[in-house]
Coordinates of C-alpha atoms in Angstrom, one line a residue:
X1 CA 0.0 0.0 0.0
X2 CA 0.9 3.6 -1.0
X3 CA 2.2 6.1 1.8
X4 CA -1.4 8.6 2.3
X5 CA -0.5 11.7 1.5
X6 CA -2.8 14.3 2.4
X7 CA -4.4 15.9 -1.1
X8 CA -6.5 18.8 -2.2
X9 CA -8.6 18.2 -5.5
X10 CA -7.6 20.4 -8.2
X11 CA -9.7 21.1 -11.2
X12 CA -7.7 20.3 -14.3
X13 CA -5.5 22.8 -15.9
X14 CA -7.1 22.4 -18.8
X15 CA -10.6 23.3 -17.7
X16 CA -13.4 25.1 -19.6
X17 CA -16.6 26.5 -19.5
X18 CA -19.1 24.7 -21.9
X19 CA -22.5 25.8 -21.1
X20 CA -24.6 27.6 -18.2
X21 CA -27.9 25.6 -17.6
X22 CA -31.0 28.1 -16.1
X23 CA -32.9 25.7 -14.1
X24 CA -36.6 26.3 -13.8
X25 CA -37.0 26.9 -10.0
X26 CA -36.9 29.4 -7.7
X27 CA -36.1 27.2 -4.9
X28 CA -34.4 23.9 -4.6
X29 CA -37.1 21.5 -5.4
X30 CA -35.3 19.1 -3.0
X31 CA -33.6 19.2 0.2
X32 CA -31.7 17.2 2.5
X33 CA -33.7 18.5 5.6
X34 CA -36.6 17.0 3.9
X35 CA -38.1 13.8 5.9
X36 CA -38.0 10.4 5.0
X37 CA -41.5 9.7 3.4
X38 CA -43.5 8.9 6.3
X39 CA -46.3 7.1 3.9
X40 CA -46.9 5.6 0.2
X41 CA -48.1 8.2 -1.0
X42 CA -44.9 10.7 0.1
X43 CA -42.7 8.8 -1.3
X44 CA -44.3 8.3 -4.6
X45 CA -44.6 12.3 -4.0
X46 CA -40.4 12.6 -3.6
X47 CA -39.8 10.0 -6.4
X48 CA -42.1 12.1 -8.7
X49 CA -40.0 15.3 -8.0
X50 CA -37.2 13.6 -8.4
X51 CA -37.7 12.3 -11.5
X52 CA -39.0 16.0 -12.7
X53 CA -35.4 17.1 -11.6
X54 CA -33.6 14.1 -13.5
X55 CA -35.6 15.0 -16.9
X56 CA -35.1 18.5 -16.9
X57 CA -31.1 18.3 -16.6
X58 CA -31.5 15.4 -19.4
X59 CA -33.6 18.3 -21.5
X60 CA -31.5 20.9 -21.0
X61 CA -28.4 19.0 -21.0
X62 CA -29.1 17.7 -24.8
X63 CA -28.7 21.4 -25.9
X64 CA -25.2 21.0 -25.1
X65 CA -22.4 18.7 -26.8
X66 CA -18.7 17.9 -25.5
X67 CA -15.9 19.2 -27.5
X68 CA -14.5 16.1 -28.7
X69 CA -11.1 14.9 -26.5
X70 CA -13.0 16.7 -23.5
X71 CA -13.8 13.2 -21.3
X72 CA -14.4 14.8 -17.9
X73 CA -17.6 17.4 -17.2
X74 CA -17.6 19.7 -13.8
X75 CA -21.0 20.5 -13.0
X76 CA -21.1 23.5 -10.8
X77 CA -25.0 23.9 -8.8
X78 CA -25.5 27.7 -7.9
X79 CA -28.4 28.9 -6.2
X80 CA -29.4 32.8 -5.2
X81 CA -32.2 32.7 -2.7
X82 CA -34.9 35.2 -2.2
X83 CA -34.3 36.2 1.1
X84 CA -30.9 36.4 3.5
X85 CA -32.1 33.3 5.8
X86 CA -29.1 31.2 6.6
X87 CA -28.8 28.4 4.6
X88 CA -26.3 25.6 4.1
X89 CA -24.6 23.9 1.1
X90 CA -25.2 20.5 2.1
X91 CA -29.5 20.6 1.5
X92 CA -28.3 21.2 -1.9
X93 CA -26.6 18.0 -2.5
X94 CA -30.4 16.1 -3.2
X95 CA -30.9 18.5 -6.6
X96 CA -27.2 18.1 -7.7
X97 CA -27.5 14.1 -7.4
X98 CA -31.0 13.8 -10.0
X99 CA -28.9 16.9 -11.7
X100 CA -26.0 14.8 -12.5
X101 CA -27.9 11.7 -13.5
X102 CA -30.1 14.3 -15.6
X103 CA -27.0 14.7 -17.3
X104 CA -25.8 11.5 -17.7
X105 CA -29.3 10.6 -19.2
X106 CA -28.4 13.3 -21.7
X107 CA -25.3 11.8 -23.4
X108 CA -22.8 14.3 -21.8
X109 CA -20.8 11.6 -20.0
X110 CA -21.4 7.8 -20.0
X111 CA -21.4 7.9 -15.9
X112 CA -21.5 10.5 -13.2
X113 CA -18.5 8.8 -11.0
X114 CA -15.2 10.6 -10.0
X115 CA -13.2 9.5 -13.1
X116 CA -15.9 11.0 -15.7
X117 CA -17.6 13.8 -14.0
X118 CA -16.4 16.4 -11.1
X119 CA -19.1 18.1 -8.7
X120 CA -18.1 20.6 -6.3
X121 CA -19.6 21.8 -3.8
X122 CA -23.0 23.9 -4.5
X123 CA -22.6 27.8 -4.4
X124 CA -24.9 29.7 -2.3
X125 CA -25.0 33.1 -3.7
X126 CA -25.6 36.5 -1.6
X127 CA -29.7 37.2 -1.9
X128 CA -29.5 40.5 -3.9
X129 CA -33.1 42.6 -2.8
X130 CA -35.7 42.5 -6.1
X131 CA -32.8 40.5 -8.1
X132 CA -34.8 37.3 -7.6
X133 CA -33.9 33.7 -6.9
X134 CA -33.0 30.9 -9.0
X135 CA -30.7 27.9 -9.8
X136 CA -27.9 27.3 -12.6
X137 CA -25.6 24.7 -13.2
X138 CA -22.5 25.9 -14.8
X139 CA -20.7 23.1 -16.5
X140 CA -17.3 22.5 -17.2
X141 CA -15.4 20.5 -19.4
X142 CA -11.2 19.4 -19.1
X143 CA -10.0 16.6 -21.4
X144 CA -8.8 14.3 -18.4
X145 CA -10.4 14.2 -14.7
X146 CA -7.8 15.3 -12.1
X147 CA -5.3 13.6 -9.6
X148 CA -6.2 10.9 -8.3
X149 CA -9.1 10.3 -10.6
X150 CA -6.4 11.0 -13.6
X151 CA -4.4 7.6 -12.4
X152 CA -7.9 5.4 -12.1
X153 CA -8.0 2.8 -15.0
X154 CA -10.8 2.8 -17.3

């Protein structure tokens, strides 16, 4: 076994924007403070939105095409809210997850692991007063992931 050595990921040098997504809520759809269904019905409810989720990013994402050699995608989630409330990064990780499979769906990458596709944490934007609230992926594109995902065999 290899000594640990402690390591910071670093996008790839070569990294470029491809495409900025609008997403068509206001508010994350999901969150992680959301309950575990308590019935049937709830989580047929959750499943439902998160299937909307999934097929939107698989819309949206056909619009876009990767540059050929480009075999790693960064999908950056961004959110402005409405109001200054504290809010934390982590309730955003149940939208990027659908998000990235959305993607996936769409033909921009054959998988959403490490190797093929890069997903940062979410950025929660300053609320600006009467500039409204919304969501955006940006998305990124290098022609190799980075280290360690570079050195992972295919």
């Amino acid at each position: 076994m290899s000594t640990y050595q402690p390591t910071l990921l670093t996008p790839p040098a070569d990294l470029k924007h491809l495409a900025t997504l609008r997403l068509p809520w206001t508010a994350p759809p999901l969150s992680g403070n959301d309950a575990a269904p308590a019935s049937k019905g709830a989580m047929y409810a959750r499943a439902a939105k998160v299937r909307e989720v999934r097929q939107t990013a698989r819309l949206l994402g056909k619009r876009v095409t990767m540059p050929v050699g480009a075999g790693y995608l960064v999908v950056q989630l961004h959110y402005r809210p409405r109001d200054r409330r504290r809010r934390d990064t982590d309730n955003l990780w149940s939208v990027l997850k659908p998000l990235a499979d959305g993607l996936v769906d769409a033909g921009l990458v054959a998988d959403d692991v490490p190797r093929l596709m890069g997903k940062p944490e979410p950025i929660i934007w300053p609320a600006v007063r009467g500039g409204g609230s919304g969501l955006w992926l940006d998305l990124w594109c290098a022609e190799c992931a980075p280290f360690p995902y570079s050195n992972l065999h295919k």
